[in-house]
PDB file of C-alpha atoms in Angstrom:
ATOM      1  CA  MET N   1      31.279  96.899  38.350  1.00  0.00           C
ATOM      2  CA  LYS N   2      31.657  99.577  35.910  1.00  0.00           C
ATOM      3  CA  THR N   3      29.497 100.002  32.772  1.00  0.00           C
ATOM      4  CA  ASP N   4      31.657 102.927  31.286  1.00  0.00           C
ATOM      5  CA  THR N   5      35.335 102.146  31.476  1.00  0.00           C
ATOM      6  CA  LYS N   6      38.320 104.415  30.404  1.00  0.00           C
ATOM      7  CA  VAL N   7      40.260 101.636  28.900  1.00  0.00           C
ATOM      8  CA  LEU N   8      37.362 100.516  26.494  1.00  0.00           C
ATOM      9  CA  LYS N   9      36.816 104.130  25.608  1.00  0.00           C
ATOM     10  CA  ARG N  10      40.236 104.310  24.756  1.00  0.00           C
ATOM     11  CA  LEU N  11      40.056 101.232  22.397  1.00  0.00           C
ATOM     12  CA  LYS N  12      37.017 102.825  20.805  1.00  0.00           C
ATOM     13  CA  THR N  13      38.994 105.876  19.929  1.00  0.00           C
ATOM     14  CA  ASP N  14      41.542 103.748  18.283  1.00  0.00           C
ATOM     15  CA  HIS N  15      38.834 101.923  16.301  1.00  0.00           C
ATOM     16  CA  ASP N  16      37.609 105.232  15.098  1.00  0.00           C
ATOM     17  CA  ARG N  17      41.026 106.284  13.944  1.00  0.00           C
ATOM     18  CA  GLN N  18      41.477 103.077  12.311  1.00  0.00           C
ATOM     19  CA  ARG N  19      38.251 103.432  10.405  1.00  0.00           C
ATOM     20  CA  GLU N  20      39.290 106.858   9.345  1.00  0.00           C
ATOM     21  CA  LEU N  21      42.589 105.334   7.933  1.00  0.00           C
ATOM     22  CA  LEU N  22      40.610 102.555   6.049  1.00  0.00           C
ATOM     23  CA  ASP N  23      38.518 105.309   4.480  1.00  0.00           C
ATOM     24  CA  LYS N  24      41.355 107.343   3.395  1.00  0.00           C
ATOM     25  CA  ILE N  25      43.261 104.343   1.936  1.00  0.00           C
ATOM     26  CA  ALA N  26      40.207 103.422   0.099  1.00  0.00           C
ATOM     27  CA  ASP N  27      40.117 106.826  -1.599  1.00  0.00           C
ATOM     28  CA  THR N  28      43.774 106.206  -3.070  1.00  0.00           C
ATOM     29  CA  SER N  29      44.866 104.486  -6.151  1.00  0.00           C
ATOM     30  CA  GLY N  30      47.746 102.762  -7.506  1.00  0.00           C
ATOM     31  CA  ASP N  31      51.190 102.525  -6.019  1.00  0.00           C
ATOM     32  CA  SER N  32      51.094 106.081  -4.871  1.00  0.00           C
ATOM     33  CA  GLU N  33      53.255 107.622  -2.142  1.00  0.00           C
ATOM     34  CA  GLU N  34      49.881 108.610  -0.320  1.00  0.00           C
ATOM     35  CA  ARG N  35      48.641 104.829  -0.225  1.00  0.00           C
ATOM     36  CA  ARG N  36      52.037 103.665   0.952  1.00  0.00           C
ATOM     37  CA  GLU N  37      52.118 106.102   3.746  1.00  0.00           C
ATOM     38  CA  LEU N  38      48.625 105.517   4.767  1.00  0.00           C
ATOM     39  CA  PHE N  39      49.120 101.839   4.645  1.00  0.00           C
ATOM     40  CA  GLN N  40      52.135 102.134   6.815  1.00  0.00           C
ATOM     41  CA  GLN N  41      50.325 104.172   9.470  1.00  0.00           C
ATOM     42  CA  LEU N  42      47.526 101.619   9.244  1.00  0.00           C
ATOM     43  CA  THR N  43      49.701  98.719   9.859  1.00  0.00           C
ATOM     44  CA  LYS N  44      51.597 100.442  12.780  1.00  0.00           C
ATOM     45  CA  GLU N  45      48.264 101.520  14.214  1.00  0.00           C
ATOM     46  CA  LEU N  46      46.755  98.006  14.103  1.00  0.00           C
ATOM     47  CA  LYS N  47      49.714  96.134  15.146  1.00  0.00           C
ATOM     48  CA  SER N  48      50.485  98.155  18.280  1.00  0.00           C
ATOM     49  CA  HIS N  49      46.730  98.385  19.082  1.00  0.00           C
ATOM     50  CA  ALA N  50      46.305  94.520  18.893  1.00  0.00           C
ATOM     51  CA  ALA N  51      49.356  93.837  21.023  1.00  0.00           C
ATOM     52  CA  ALA N  52      48.384  96.465  23.555  1.00  0.00           C
ATOM     53  CA  GLU N  53      44.726  95.242  23.721  1.00  0.00           C
ATOM     54  CA  GLU N  54      45.728  91.670  24.156  1.00  0.00           C
ATOM     55  CA  GLN N  55      48.176  92.314  27.095  1.00  0.00           C
ATOM     56  CA  ALA N  56      46.048  94.991  28.795  1.00  0.00           C
ATOM     57  CA  VAL N  57      42.467  93.794  28.286  1.00  0.00           C
ATOM     58  CA  TYR N  58      42.437  90.269  26.887  1.00  0.00           C
ATOM     59  CA  SER N  59      44.940  88.805  29.372  1.00  0.00           C
ATOM     60  CA  GLU N  60      42.612  89.883  32.107  1.00  0.00           C
ATOM     61  CA  MET N  61      39.434  88.910  30.463  1.00  0.00           C
ATOM     62  CA  LEU N  62      40.676  85.363  29.695  1.00  0.00           C
ATOM     63  CA  ALA N  63      40.648  84.763  33.463  1.00  0.00           C
ATOM     64  CA  GLU N  64      36.945  85.642  33.630  1.00  0.00           C
ATOM     65  CA  PRO N  65      34.824  82.645  32.813  1.00  0.00           C
ATOM     66  CA  GLU N  66      31.778  84.789  31.810  1.00  0.00           C
ATOM     67  CA  VAL N  67      33.823  86.307  28.748  1.00  0.00           C
ATOM     68  CA  SER N  68      36.785  84.077  28.130  1.00  0.00           C
ATOM     69  CA  GLY N  69      34.884  82.668  25.012  1.00  0.00           C
ATOM     70  CA  GLU N  70      34.524  86.015  23.538  1.00  0.00           C
ATOM     71  CA  THR N  71      38.069  86.895  24.350  1.00  0.00           C
ATOM     72  CA  ARG N  72      39.590  83.884  22.695  1.00  0.00           C
ATOM     73  CA  HIS N  73      37.420  84.740  19.664  1.00  0.00           C
ATOM     74  CA  SER N  74      38.864  88.071  19.522  1.00  0.00           C
ATOM     75  CA  VAL N  75      42.405  86.817  19.859  1.00  0.00           C
ATOM     76  CA  ALA N  76      41.898  84.380  17.044  1.00  0.00           C
ATOM     77  CA  GLU N  77      40.577  87.311  14.990  1.00  0.00           C
ATOM     78  CA  HIS N  78      43.674  89.370  15.526  1.00  0.00           C
ATOM     79  CA  HIS N  79      45.810  86.646  14.051  1.00  0.00           C
ATOM     80  CA  GLU N  80      43.697  86.213  11.049  1.00  0.00           C
ATOM     81  CA  ILE N  81      43.596  89.987  10.519  1.00  0.00           C
ATOM     82  CA  ASP N  82      47.465  90.042  10.884  1.00  0.00           C
ATOM     83  CA  GLU N  83      47.812  87.448   8.209  1.00  0.00           C
ATOM     84  CA  MET N  84      45.568  89.183   6.069  1.00  0.00           C
ATOM     85  CA  LEU N  85      47.448  92.471   6.672  1.00  0.00           C
ATOM     86  CA  ASN N  86      50.922  90.779   5.724  1.00  0.00           C
ATOM     87  CA  ASP N  87      49.449  89.339   2.682  1.00  0.00           C
ATOM     88  CA  LEU N  88      48.095  92.687   1.555  1.00  0.00           C
ATOM     89  CA  ALA N  89      51.536  94.075   2.116  1.00  0.00           C
ATOM     90  CA  ALA N  90      52.963  91.348  -0.179  1.00  0.00           C
ATOM     91  CA  THR N  91      50.854  92.344  -3.075  1.00  0.00           C
ATOM     92  CA  ASP N  92      51.723  94.868  -5.583  1.00  0.00           C
ATOM     93  CA  MET N  93      49.710  98.162  -4.848  1.00  0.00           C
ATOM     94  CA  ASP N  94      49.282  98.869  -8.576  1.00  0.00           C
ATOM     95  CA  SER N  95      47.710  95.422  -9.174  1.00  0.00           C
ATOM     96  CA  PRO N  96      43.807  95.233  -9.325  1.00  0.00           C
ATOM     97  CA  GLY N  97      44.166  92.239  -6.828  1.00  0.00           C
ATOM     98  CA  TRP N  98      45.574  94.804  -4.152  1.00  0.00           C
ATOM     99  CA  LEU N  99      42.209  96.729  -4.118  1.00  0.00           C
ATOM    100  CA  GLN N 100      40.216  93.582  -4.087  1.00  0.00           C
ATOM    101  CA  LYS N 101      42.332  92.211  -1.075  1.00  0.00           C
ATOM    102  CA  PHE N 102      42.168  95.660   0.537  1.00  0.00           C
ATOM    103  CA  LYS N 103      38.299  95.692   0.347  1.00  0.00           C
ATOM    104  CA  GLN N 104      38.108  92.108   1.880  1.00  0.00           C
ATOM    105  CA  PHE N 105      40.440  93.290   4.617  1.00  0.00           C
ATOM    106  CA  ASP N 106      38.421  96.355   5.317  1.00  0.00           C
ATOM    107  CA  GLU N 107      35.296  94.339   5.643  1.00  0.00           C
ATOM    108  CA  ARG N 108      36.844  91.774   7.798  1.00  0.00           C
ATOM    109  CA  TYR N 109      38.605  94.298  10.169  1.00  0.00           C
ATOM    110  CA  ARG N 110      35.352  96.333  10.398  1.00  0.00           C
ATOM    111  CA  HIS N 111      33.447  93.257  11.297  1.00  0.00           C
ATOM    112  CA  HIS N 112      35.865  92.611  14.071  1.00  0.00           C
ATOM    113  CA  ILE N 113      35.896  96.051  15.678  1.00  0.00           C
ATOM    114  CA  ASN N 114      32.163  96.300  15.475  1.00  0.00           C
ATOM    115  CA  GLU N 115      31.662  92.944  17.271  1.00  0.00           C
ATOM    116  CA  GLU N 116      34.170  94.073  19.955  1.00  0.00           C
ATOM    117  CA  GLU N 117      32.335  97.418  20.515  1.00  0.00           C
ATOM    118  CA  ASP N 118      28.771  96.017  20.184  1.00  0.00           C
ATOM    119  CA  ASP N 119      29.084  92.636  21.738  1.00  0.00           C
ATOM    120  CA  HIS N 120      32.258  92.213  23.711  1.00  0.00           C
ATOM    121  CA  PHE N 121      32.894  95.578  25.278  1.00  0.00           C
ATOM    122  CA  PRO N 122      29.499  95.615  27.219  1.00  0.00           C
ATOM    123  CA  ASP N 123      30.368  92.320  28.620  1.00  0.00           C
ATOM    124  CA  PHE N 124      33.903  93.124  29.456  1.00  0.00           C
ATOM    125  CA  ALA N 125      32.644  96.314  31.171  1.00  0.00           C
ATOM    126  CA  GLU N 126      30.650  94.176  33.558  1.00  0.00           C
ATOM    127  CA  GLN N 127      33.968  92.532  34.609  1.00  0.00           C
ATOM    128  CA  ILE N 128      36.187  95.643  35.215  1.00  0.00           C
ATOM    129  CA  ASP N 129      36.248  97.684  38.455  1.00  0.00           C
ATOM    130  CA  ASP N 130      37.670 100.841  39.071  1.00  0.00           C
ATOM    131  CA  ALA N 131      41.157  99.603  40.062  1.00  0.00           C
ATOM    132  CA  MET N 132      41.302  97.144  37.079  1.00  0.00           C
ATOM    133  CA  ASP N 133      40.433  99.851  34.697  1.00  0.00           C
ATOM    134  CA  LYS N 134      43.022 102.152  35.840  1.00  0.00           C
ATOM    135  CA  GLU N 135      45.729  99.387  35.631  1.00  0.00           C
ATOM    136  CA  MET N 136      44.477  98.189  32.227  1.00  0.00           C
ATOM    137  CA  THR N 137      44.471 101.689  30.735  1.00  0.00           C
ATOM    138  CA  GLN N 138      48.024 102.366  31.820  1.00  0.00           C
ATOM    139  CA  THR N 139      49.263  98.971  30.607  1.00  0.00           C
ATOM    140  CA  PHE N 140      47.503  99.671  27.133  1.00  0.00           C
ATOM    141  CA  ASP N 141      48.814 103.080  26.766  1.00  0.00           C
ATOM    142  CA  ASN N 142      52.294 102.099  27.770  1.00  0.00           C
ATOM    143  CA  ARG N 143      52.431  98.948  25.651  1.00  0.00           C
ATOM    144  CA  LYS N 144      50.936 100.675  22.580  1.00  0.00           C
ATOM    145  CA  GLU N 145      53.621 103.376  22.688  1.00  0.00           C
ATOM    146  CA  VAL N 146      56.383 100.626  22.707  1.00  0.00           C
ATOM    147  CA  GLU N 147      54.601  98.502  20.111  1.00  0.00           C
ATOM    148  CA  ARG N 148      54.023 101.358  17.811  1.00  0.00           C
ATOM    149  CA  GLU N 149      57.774 102.249  17.884  1.00  0.00           C
ATOM    150  CA  GLN N 150      58.507  98.654  16.980  1.00  0.00           C
ATOM    151  CA  ALA N 151      55.792  97.730  14.382  1.00  0.00           C
ATOM    152  CA  GLU N 152      56.557  97.381  10.820  1.00  0.00           C
ATOM    153  CA  VAL N 153      55.011  96.420   7.597  1.00  0.00           C
ATOM    154  CA  THR N 154      56.023  92.646   7.436  1.00  0.00           C
ATOM    155  CA  PRO N 155      54.795  91.370   4.293  1.00  0.00           C
ATOM    156  CA  GLU N 156      54.479  87.598   3.356  1.00  0.00           C
ATOM    157  CA  LYS N 157      57.179  86.981   0.526  1.00  0.00           C
ATOM    158  CA  ALA N 158      55.600  88.317  -2.666  1.00  0.00           C
ATOM    159  CA  GLU N 159      55.803  84.873  -4.283  1.00  0.00           C
ATOM    160  CA  ASN N 160      53.684  83.752  -1.364  1.00  0.00           C
ATOM    161  CA  ALA N 161      50.948  86.183  -1.623  1.00  0.00           C
ATOM    162  CA  LYS N 162      47.580  84.819  -2.000  1.00  0.00           C
ATOM    163  CA  GLU N 163      45.976  85.043  -5.266  1.00  0.00           C
TER     164      GLU N 163
END
């Protein structure tokens, strides 16, 4: 089995881009055009990445008993992160609560991707052979492109935003 896979490198590249977007958003203030634009970019990036990762990688890893538990854990975190992202989108960017929620989201998301990279990816790599890596990479790239076009900021209703 491979210890260095193209698909996992591709996921890591996405994670690095996402970290950069989080850093840029943290440097903004208020309901500015820059913050709105960066938040929309982040939302499209995260939603398309998660959908593509689940189809290309997680669907295969769920079938591998050695890593199915880690995979289920990551899928559950994707849902939690999506809910947090939608709640953040429903919160007024001018409010002090927005920045507080963003910091919590940032911390939670970074935990998720660090855990994937440090704990899950090495285990996944042991399950992926050359043919699987090629197929997973192609599936990931194709699905991410489609999902990115369809992804949108989908906030909870403002009245349902968590305090």
